[in-house]
Coordinates of C-alpha atoms and ligand atoms in Angstrom, one line a residue:
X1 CA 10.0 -30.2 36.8
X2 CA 12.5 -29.9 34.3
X3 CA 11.9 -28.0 31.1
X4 CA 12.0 -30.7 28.6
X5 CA 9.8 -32.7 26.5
X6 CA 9.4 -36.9 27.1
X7 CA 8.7 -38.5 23.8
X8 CA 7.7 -42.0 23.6
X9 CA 8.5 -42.9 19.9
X10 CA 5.3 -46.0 19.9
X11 CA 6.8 -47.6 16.7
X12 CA 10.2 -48.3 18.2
X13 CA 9.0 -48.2 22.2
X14 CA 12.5 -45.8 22.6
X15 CA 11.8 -42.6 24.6
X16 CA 13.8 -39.4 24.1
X17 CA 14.1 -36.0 26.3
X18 CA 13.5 -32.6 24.3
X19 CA 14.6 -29.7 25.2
X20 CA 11.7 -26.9 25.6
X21 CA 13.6 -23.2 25.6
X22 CA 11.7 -20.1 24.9
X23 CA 8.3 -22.0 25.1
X24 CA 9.2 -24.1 21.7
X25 CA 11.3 -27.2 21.0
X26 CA 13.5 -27.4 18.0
X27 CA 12.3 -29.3 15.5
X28 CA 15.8 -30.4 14.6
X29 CA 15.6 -32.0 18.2
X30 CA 12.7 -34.5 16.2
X31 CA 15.2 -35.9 14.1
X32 CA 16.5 -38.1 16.1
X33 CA 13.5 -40.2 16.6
X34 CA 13.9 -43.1 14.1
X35 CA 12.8 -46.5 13.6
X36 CA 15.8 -47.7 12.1
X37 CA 19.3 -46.5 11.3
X38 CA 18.5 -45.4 8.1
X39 CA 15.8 -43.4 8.7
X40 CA 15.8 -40.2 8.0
X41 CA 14.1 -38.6 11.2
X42 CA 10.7 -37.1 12.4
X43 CA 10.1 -33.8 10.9
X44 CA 7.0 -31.3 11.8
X45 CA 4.7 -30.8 9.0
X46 CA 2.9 -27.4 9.5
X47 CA 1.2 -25.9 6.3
X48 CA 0.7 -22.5 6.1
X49 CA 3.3 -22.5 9.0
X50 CA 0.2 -22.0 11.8
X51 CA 2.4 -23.4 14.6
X52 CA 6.1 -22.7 13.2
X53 CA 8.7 -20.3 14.5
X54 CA 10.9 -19.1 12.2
X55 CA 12.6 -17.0 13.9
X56 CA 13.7 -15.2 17.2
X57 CA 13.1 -11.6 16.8
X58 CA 13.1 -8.2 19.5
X59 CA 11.3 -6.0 17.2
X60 CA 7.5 -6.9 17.4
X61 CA 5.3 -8.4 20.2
X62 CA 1.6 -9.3 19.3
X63 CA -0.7 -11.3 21.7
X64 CA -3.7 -12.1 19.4
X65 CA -6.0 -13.1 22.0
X66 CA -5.9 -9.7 24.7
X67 CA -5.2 -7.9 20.8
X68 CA -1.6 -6.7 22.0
X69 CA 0.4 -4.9 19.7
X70 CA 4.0 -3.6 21.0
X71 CA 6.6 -2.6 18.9
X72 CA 10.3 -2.8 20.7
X73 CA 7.9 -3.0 24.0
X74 CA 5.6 0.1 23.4
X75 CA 2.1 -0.2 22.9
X76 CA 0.9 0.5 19.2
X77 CA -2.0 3.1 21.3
X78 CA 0.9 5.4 22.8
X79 CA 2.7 5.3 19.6
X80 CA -0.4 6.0 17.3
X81 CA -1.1 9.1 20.2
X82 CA 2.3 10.7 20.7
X83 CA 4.7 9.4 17.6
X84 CA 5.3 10.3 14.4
X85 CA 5.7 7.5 11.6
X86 CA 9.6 8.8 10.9
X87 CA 10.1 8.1 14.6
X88 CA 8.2 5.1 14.5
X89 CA 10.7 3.4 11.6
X90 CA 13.7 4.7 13.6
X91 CA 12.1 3.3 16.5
X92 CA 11.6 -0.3 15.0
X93 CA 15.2 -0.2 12.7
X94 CA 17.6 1.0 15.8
X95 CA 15.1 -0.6 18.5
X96 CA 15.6 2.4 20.8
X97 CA 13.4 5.6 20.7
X98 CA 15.9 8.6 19.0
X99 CA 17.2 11.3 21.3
X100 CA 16.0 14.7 20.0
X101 CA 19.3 15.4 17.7
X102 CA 19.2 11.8 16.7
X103 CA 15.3 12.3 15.2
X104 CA 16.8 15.4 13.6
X105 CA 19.4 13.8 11.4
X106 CA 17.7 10.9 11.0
X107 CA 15.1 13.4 9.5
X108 CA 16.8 15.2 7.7
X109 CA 18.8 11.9 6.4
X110 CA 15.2 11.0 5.1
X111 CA 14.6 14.6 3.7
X112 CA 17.9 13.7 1.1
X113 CA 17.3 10.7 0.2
X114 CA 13.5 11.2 -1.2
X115 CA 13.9 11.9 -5.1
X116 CA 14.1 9.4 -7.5
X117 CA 16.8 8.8 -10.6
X118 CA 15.3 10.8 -13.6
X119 CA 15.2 7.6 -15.3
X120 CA 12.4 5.6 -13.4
X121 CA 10.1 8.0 -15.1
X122 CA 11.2 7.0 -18.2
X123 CA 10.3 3.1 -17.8
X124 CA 7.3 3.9 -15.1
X125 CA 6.2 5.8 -18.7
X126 CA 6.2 2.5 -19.8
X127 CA 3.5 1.0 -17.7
X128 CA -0.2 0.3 -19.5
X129 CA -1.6 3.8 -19.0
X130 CA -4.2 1.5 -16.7
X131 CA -1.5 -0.1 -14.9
X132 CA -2.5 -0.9 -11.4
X133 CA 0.4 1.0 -9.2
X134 CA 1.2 -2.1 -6.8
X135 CA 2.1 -3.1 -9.9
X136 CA 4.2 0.0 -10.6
X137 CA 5.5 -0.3 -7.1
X138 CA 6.5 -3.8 -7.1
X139 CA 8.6 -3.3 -10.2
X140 CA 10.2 0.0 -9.6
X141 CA 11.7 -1.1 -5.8
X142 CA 12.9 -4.1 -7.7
X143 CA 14.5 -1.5 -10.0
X144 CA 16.2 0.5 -7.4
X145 CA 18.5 -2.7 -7.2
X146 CA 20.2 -1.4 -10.2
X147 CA 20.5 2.3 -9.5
X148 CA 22.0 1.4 -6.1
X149 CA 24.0 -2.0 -7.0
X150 CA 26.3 -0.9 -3.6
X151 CA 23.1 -2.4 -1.8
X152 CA 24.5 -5.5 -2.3
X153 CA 26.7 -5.0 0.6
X154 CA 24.8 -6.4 2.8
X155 CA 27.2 -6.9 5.7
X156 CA 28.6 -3.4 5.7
X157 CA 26.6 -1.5 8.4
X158 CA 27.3 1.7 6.4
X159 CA 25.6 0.4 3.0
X160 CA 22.3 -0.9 5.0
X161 CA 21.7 2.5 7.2
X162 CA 22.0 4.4 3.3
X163 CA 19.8 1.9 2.0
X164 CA 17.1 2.3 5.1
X165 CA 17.4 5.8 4.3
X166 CA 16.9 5.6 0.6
X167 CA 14.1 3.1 0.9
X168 CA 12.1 5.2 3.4
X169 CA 12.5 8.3 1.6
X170 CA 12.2 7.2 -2.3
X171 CA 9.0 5.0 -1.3
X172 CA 6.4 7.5 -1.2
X173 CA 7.9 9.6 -4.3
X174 CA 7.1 6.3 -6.0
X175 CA 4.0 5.8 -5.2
X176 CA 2.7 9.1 -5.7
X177 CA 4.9 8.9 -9.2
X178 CA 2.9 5.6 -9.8
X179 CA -0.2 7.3 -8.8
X180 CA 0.2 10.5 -11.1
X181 CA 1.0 8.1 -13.9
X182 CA -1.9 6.5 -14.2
X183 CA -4.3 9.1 -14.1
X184 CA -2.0 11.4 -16.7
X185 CA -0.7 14.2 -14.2
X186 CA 2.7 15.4 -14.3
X187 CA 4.8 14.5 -11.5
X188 CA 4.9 16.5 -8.3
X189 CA 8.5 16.7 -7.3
X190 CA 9.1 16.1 -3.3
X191 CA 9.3 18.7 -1.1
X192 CA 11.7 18.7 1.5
X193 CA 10.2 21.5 3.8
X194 CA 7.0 19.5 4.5
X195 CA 6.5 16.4 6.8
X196 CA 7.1 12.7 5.8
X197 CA 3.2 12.3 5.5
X198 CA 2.8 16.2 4.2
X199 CA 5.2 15.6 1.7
X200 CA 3.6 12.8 0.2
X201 CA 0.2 14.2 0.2
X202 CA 1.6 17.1 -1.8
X203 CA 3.2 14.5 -4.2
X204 CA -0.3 12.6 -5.0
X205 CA -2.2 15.8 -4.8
X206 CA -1.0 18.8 -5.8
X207 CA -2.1 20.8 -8.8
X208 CA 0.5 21.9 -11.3
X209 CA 1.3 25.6 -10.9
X210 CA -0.8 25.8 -7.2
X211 CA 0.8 25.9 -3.9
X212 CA -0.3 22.9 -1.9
X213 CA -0.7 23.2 1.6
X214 CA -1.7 19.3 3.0
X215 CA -4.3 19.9 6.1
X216 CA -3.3 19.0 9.1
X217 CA -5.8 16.9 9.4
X218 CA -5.3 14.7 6.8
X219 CA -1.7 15.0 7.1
X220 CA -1.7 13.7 11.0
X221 CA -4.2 11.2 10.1
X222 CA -1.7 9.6 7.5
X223 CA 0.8 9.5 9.8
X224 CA -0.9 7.6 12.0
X225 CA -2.2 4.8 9.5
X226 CA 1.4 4.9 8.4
X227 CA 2.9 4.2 12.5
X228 CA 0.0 1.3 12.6
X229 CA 1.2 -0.2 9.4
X230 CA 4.8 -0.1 10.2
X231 CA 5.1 -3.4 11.2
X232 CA 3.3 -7.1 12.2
X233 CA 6.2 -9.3 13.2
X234 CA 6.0 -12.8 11.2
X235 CA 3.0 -11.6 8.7
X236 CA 3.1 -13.5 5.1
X237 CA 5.0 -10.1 3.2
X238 CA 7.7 -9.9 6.3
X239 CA 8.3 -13.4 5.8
X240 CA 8.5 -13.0 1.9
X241 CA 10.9 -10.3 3.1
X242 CA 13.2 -12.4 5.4
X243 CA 13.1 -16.4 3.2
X244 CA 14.3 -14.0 0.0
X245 CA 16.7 -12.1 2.0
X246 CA 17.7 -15.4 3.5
X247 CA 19.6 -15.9 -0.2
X248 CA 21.4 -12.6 0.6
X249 CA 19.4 -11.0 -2.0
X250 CA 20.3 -7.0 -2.0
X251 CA 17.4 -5.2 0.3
X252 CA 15.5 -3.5 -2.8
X253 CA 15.0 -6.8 -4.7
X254 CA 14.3 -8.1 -1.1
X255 CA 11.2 -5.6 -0.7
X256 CA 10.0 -6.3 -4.1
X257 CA 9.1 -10.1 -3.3
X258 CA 7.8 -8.9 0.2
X259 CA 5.7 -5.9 -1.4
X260 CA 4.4 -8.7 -3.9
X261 CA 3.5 -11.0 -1.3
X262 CA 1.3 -8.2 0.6
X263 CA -0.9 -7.1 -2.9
X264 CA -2.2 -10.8 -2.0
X265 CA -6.3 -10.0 -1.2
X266 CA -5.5 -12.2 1.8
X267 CA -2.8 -9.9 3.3
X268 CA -2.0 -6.3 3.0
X269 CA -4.6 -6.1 -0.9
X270 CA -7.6 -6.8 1.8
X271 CA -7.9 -2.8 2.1
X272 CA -8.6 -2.7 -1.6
X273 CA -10.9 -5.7 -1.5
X274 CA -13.3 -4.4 1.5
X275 CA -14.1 -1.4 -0.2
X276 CA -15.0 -3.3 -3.3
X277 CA -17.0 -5.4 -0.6
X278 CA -19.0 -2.6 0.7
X279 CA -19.7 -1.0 -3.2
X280 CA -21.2 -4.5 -3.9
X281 CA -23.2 -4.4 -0.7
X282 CA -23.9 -1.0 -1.9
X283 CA -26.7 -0.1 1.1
X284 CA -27.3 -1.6 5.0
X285 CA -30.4 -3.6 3.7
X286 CA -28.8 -5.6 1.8
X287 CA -26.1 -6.6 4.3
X288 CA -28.0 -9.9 5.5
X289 CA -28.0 -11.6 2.0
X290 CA -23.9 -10.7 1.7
X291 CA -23.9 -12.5 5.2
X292 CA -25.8 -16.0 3.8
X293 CA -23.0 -15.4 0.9
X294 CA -20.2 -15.7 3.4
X295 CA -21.4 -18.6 5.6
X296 CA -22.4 -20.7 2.4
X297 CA -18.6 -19.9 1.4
X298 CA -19.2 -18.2 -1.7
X299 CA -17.3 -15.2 -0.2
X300 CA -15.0 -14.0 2.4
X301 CA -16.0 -11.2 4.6
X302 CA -12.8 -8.8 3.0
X303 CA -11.5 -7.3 6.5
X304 CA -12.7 -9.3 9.0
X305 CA -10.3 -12.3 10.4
X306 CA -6.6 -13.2 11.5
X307 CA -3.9 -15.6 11.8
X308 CA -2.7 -14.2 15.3
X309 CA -6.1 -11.7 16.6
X310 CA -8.9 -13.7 18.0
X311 CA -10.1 -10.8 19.5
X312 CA -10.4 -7.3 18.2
X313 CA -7.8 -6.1 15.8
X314 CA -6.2 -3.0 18.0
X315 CA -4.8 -1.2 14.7
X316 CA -9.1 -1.5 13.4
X317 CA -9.9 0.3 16.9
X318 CA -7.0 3.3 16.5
X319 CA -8.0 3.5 12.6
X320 CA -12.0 3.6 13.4
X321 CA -11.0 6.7 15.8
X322 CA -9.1 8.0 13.7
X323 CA -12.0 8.2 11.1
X324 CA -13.9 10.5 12.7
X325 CA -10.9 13.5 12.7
X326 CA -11.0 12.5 8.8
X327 CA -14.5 12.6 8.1
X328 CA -15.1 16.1 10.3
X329 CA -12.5 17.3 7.2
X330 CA -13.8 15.3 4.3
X331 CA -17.2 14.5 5.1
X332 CA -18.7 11.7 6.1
X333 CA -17.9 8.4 3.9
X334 CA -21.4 6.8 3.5
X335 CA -19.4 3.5 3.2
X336 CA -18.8 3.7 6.7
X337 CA -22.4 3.3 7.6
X338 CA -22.3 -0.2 5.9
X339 CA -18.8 -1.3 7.3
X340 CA -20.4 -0.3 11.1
X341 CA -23.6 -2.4 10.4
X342 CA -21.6 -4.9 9.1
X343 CA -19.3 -4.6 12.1
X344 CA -22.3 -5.1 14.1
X345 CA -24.2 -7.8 12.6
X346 CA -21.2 -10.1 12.1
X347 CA -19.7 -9.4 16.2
X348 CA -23.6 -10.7 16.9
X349 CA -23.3 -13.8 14.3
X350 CA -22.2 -16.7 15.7
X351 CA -20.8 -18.2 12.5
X352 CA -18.3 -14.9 13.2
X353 CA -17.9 -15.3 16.7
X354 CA -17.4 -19.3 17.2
X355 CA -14.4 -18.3 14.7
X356 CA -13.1 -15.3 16.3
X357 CA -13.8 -13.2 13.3
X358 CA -13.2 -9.6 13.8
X359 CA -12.7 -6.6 11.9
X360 CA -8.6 -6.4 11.6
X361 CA -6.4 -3.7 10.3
X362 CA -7.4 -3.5 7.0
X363 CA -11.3 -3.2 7.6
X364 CA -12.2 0.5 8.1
X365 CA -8.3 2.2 7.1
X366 CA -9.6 2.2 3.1
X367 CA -12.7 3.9 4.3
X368 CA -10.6 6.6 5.5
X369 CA -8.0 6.9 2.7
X370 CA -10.9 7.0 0.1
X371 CA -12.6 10.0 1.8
X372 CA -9.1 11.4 1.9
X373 CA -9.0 11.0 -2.2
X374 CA -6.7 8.1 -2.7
X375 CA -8.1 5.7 -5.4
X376 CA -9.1 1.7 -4.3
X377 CA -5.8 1.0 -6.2
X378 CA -3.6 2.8 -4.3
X379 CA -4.9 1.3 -0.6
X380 CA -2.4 -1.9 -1.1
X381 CA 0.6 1.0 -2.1
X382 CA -0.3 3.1 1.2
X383 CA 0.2 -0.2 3.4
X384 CA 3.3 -1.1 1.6
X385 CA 5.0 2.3 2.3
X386 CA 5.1 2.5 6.0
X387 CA 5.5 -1.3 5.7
X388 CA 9.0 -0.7 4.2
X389 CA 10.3 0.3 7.9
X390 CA 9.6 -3.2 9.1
X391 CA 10.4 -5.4 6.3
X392 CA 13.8 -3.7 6.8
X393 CA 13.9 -3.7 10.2
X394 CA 13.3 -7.6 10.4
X395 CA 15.4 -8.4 7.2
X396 CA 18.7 -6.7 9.0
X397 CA 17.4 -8.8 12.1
X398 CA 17.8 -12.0 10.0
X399 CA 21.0 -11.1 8.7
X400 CA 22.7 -10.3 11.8
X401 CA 20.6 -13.5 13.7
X402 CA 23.9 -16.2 13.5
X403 CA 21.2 -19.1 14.0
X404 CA 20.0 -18.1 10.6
X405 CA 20.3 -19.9 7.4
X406 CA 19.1 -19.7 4.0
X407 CA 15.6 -20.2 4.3
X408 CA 14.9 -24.4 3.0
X409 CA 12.0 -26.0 4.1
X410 CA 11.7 -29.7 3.6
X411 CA 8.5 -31.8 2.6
X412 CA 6.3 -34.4 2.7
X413 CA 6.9 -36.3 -0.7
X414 CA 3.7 -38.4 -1.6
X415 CA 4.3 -38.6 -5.2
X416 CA 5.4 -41.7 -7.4
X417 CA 8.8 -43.0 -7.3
X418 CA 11.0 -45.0 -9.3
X419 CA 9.3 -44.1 -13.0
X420 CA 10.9 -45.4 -16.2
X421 CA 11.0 -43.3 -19.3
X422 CA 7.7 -44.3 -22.0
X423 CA 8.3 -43.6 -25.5
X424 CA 6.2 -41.3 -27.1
X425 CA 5.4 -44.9 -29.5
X426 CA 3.6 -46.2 -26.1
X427 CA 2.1 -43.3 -24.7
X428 CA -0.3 -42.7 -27.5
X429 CA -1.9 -46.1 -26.5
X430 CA -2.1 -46.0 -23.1
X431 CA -4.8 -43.3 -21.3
X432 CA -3.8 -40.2 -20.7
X433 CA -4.5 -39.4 -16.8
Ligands
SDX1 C1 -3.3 -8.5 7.1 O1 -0.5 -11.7 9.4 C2 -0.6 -10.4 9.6 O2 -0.1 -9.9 10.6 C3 -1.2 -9.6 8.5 C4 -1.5 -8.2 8.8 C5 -0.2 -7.3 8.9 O3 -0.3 -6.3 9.5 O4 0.8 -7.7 8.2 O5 -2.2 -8.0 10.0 C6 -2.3 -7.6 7.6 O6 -3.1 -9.2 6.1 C7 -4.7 -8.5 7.8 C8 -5.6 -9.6 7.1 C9 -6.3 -9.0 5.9 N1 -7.0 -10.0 5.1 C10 -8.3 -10.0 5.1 O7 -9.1 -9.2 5.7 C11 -8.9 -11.1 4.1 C12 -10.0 -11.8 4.8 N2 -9.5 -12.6 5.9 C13 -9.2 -14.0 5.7 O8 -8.8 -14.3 4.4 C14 -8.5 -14.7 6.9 O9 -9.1 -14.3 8.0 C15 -7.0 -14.5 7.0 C16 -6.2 -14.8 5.7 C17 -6.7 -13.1 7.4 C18 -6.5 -15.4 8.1 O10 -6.7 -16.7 7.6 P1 -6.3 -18.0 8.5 O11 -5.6 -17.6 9.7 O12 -5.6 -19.0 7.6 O13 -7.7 -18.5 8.9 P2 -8.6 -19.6 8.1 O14 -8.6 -19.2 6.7 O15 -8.1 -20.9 8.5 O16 -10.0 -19.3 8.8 C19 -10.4 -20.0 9.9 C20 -11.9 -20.2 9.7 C21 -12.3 -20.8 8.3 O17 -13.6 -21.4 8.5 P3 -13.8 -23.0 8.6 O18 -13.0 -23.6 7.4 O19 -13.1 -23.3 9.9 O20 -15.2 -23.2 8.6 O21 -12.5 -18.8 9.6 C22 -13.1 -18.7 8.3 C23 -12.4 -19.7 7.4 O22 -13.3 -20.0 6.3 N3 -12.7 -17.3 7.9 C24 -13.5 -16.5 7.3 C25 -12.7 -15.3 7.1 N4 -11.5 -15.4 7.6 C26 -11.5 -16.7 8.1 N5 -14.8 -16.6 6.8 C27 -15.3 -15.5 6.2 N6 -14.6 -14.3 6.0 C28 -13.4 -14.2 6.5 N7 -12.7 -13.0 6.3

């Protein structure tokens, strides 16, 4: 049997051979299929892009129904166990896992690279004082486009390892920066002699004039949630990340549209939306009448779902795990007592299970970083730093990829055609529509 598809055009009665390669056909392949000479070609319409490759890519591997997660080929559960996030983003940008020396530099690369130009306090000071920092974030990557206009060399090898480096570093000094802001804190200044994950929680937490020593904890726990946010192959922000950087956009600008895509409820703002969920369920009695809500479509169930898992989420498994180190520290979250009853009602509920509704990444990881003492606004920030390794990762992918083009889809035009102009005279009689 040959790998090819036979397509029998019914219109014209002409059949036509399709190549099948890499389990897909090419949808340029459909353009041949006419009725007459002039035509201009079948092309796939695919909304939402449910059934659309984009891409060829070595860097992520999900199978949504055995809920496989692999990044270069190792499964997300070994890296969560024996990884560090800083390995984890060297691991996804250089697709290799980094020799002991090579984690070193590559370290202490990061460890450079993580203040900030004195300046972006002076326009982040210009932010509503109740400015939510995704906002903040968004706008301030986007910004780093003009400290660092070299970024716009995007084929010198040189100028995108500095900019990896900048990117990974500066992201959490933003965030925390962002984070201070808004609740009128002075800035906490990196410091270098802590961990990636230790640093930050320094940055968002420490007390002016007390030493800060993150706990261990808390600090392992964040690098973990950081590894299993890395990154999710062809999610909505990645894309964002590689249709703008299509246009050779510089990388910052780049990660600005991508973070922007992710504060979408629907993707990577879902963290922030479940735990508004569970305050408005507010107690496990009242869980049933939230349930009727959903199923009449009045609301979504903020967590729970997936384009690519139809089974459980594996990220929501590692993160629910990893709760219970957090909570031994923090105390118990009573939030999580409604998430788990939720958890179990809806796996029971058939309007859940006939669609292959499960709890995905974003269900139970803004339980934990609320008992850790990160505000609901700041959940959408904490998936967009770690999420920085992959958007990277995949945009240098693009750019090197020599089937890639800037990114034009077509369309399905079913408006009217061939208007003339109405004077303004004529308009006023006729009714407007
Ligand atoms: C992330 O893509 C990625 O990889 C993303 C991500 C990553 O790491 O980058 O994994 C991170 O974004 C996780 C998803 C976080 N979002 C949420 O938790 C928001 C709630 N979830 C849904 O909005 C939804 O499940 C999506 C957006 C995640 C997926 O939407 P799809 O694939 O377009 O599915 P769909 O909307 O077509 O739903 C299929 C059916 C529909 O019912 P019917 O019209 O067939 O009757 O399932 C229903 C939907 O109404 N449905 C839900 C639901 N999700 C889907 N019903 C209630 N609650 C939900 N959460």
């Amino acid at each position: 049997m040959a790998d090819t598809l036979t397509i029998t055009d019914n219109r014209t009665g002409k059949s036509y051979e399709i190549p099948i390669a890499d389990g897909v056909i090419r949808a340029m392949d459909l353009r041949q299929i006419k009725v007459s000479q002039d035509d201009f070609g079948l092309m796939s319409y695919d909304p939402g892009f449910l059934n659309t490759a984009a891409c060829k890519s070595r860097i992520t591997f999900i199978d949504g129904d055995a809920g496989i997660l692999e990044y270069r080929g190792y499964p997300i559960e070994e890296l969560a166990e024996k990884s560090s996030y800083l390995e984890t983003a060297y691991l996804l940008y250089r697709g290799e896992l980094p020799s002991r020396a090579m984690l070193q530099k590559w370290t202490e690369g990061v460890r450079l690279h993580t203040i900030i130009h004195e300046n972006i306090k002076k326009f982040m000071d210009g932010f509503h004082h109740d400015a939510h920092p995704m906002g903040i974030f968004v706008g301030t990557v986007a910004a780093l486009s003009t400290f660092y206009p070299e970024g716009k060399n995007i084929f010198d090898p040189e100028t995108r390892r500095i900019t990896f480096y900048r990117v990974i570093a500066k992201v959490p000094t933003i965030a925390a920066f962002a984070y201070r802001y808004s609740i009128g804190m002075p800035y906490a200044y990196p410091d270098n002699e802590l961990s990636y994950p230790g640093n930050f929680l320094r940055m968002m937490f420490a007390n002016p004039g007390e030493h800060y020593k993150p706990n261990p904890v808390l600090e392992r726990a964040l690098d973990v949630l950081f590894i299993l946010h890395a990154d999710h192959e062809q999610n909505c922000s990645t894309s964002a990340m590689r249709v703008v950087g299509s246009a050779h956009t510089d990388p910052f600008t780049s990660i600005a549209a991508a973070a922007s895509a992710l504060y979408g409820p629907l993707h990577g703002g879902a963290n922030e939306a479940v735990l508004k969920m569970l305050r408005e369920i507010g107690s496990k009695d009242k869980i049933p009448e939230y349930i009727k809500r959903v199923k009449a479509g009045e609301v979504k169930l903020m967590g729970f779902g997936h384009r690519v898992y139809k089974n459980y989420d594996p990220r929501a498994r590692i993160i629910k795990q990893t709760a219970d180190a957090v909570f031994e520290v923090t105390g118990r979250n009573p939030l999580l007592d409604i998430a788990l009853e939720l958890e179990r009602i809806a796996l029971e509920d058939d309007y859940f299970v006939k669609r292959k509704l499960y709890p995905n990444v974003d269900f139970y990881s803004g339980i934990i970083y609320q008992a850790m003492g990160f505000p609901t606004e700041m959940f959408p920030v904490l998936f967009a730093i770690p999420r920085c390794a992959g958007w990277l990762s995949q945009w240098e992918e693009m750019l090197l990829d020599p089937e890639q083009k800037i990114a034009r889809p077509r369309q399905v035009y079913l408006g009217e055609r061939q208007r003339h102009y109405v004077p303004i005279e004529e308009r006023d009689a006729a009714p407007v529509r």
